XYZ file of C-alpha atoms in Angstrom:
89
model
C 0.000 0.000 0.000
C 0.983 3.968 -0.547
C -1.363 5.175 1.727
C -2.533 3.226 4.926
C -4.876 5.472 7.406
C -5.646 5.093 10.784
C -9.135 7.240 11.038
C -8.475 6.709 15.165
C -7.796 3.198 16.251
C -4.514 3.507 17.436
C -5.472 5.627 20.346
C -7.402 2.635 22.005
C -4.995 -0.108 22.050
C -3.478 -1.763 24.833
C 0.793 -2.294 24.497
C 0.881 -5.490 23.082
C -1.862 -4.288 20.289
C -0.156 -1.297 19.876
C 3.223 -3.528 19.238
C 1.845 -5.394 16.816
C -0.052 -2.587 14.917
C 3.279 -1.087 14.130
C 4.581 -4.137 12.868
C 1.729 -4.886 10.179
C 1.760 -1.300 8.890
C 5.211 -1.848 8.145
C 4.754 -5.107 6.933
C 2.411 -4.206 4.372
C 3.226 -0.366 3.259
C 5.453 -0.182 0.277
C 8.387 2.125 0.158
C 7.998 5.803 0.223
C 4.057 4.899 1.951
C 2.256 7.560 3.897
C 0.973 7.053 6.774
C -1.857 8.789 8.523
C -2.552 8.698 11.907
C -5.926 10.779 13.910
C -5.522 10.009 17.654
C -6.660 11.131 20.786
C -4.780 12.291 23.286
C -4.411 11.130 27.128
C -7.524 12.595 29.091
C -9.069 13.976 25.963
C -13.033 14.213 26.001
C -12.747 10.553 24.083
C -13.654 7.416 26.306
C -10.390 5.997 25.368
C -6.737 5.564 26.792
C -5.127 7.767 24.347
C -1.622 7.820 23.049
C 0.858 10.398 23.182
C 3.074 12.406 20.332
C 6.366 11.181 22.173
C 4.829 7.363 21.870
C 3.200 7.466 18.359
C 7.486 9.227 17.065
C 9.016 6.209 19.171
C 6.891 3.344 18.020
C 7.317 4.312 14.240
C 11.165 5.523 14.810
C 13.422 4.472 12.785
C 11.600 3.197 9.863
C 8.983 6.139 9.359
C 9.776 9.798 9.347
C 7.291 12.189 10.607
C 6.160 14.695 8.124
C 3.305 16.685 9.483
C 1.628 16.747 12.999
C -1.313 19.049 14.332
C -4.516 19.325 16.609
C -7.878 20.800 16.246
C -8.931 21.852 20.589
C -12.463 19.684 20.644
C -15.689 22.057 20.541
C -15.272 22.486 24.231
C -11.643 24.047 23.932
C -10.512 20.651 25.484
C -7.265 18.103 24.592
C -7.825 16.993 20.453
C -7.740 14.815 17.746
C -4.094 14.760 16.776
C -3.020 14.506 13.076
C 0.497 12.575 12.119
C 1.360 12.307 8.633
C 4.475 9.680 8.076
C 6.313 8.642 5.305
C 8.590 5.300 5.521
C 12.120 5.516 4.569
């Protein structure tokens, strides 16, 4: 694949899950993929654990290099939906 997106799953895994996630998006992106991530972060408005920018760099690191990152604040000016845009080297 070129393009694999995450429209917020990510965000809810447990460790393990989260291990293994990174490993099949590897396994199956081609070279020179994108990869886009929407996550929530920790103690956002979102009824799940959340996942932090420091975690999502280090679980793709060294094999993906970040491209693009931002947040939207939630309508009540709250934590947001993250954006990560990768691309694998």
């Amino acid at each position: 694949f070129t393009l694999v997106v995450d429209g917020a799953c990510l965000h809810g895994m447990g460790d393990e899950d989260r291990d293994a996630y990174v490993r099949e998006i590897d396994a199956v992106a081609a070279q020179d993929a994108h990869l886009l991530i929407l996550a929530a972060e920790p103690g956002s408005a979102f009824a799940v654990r959340g996942i932090t920018a420091d975690e999502i760099q280090r679980r793709f690191t060294p094999g993906w290099r970040l491209r693009s990152s931002g947040s939207e604040p939630d309508r009540d000016g709250g934590k947001a939906l993250r954006y990560y845009v990768f691309e694998k080297i």
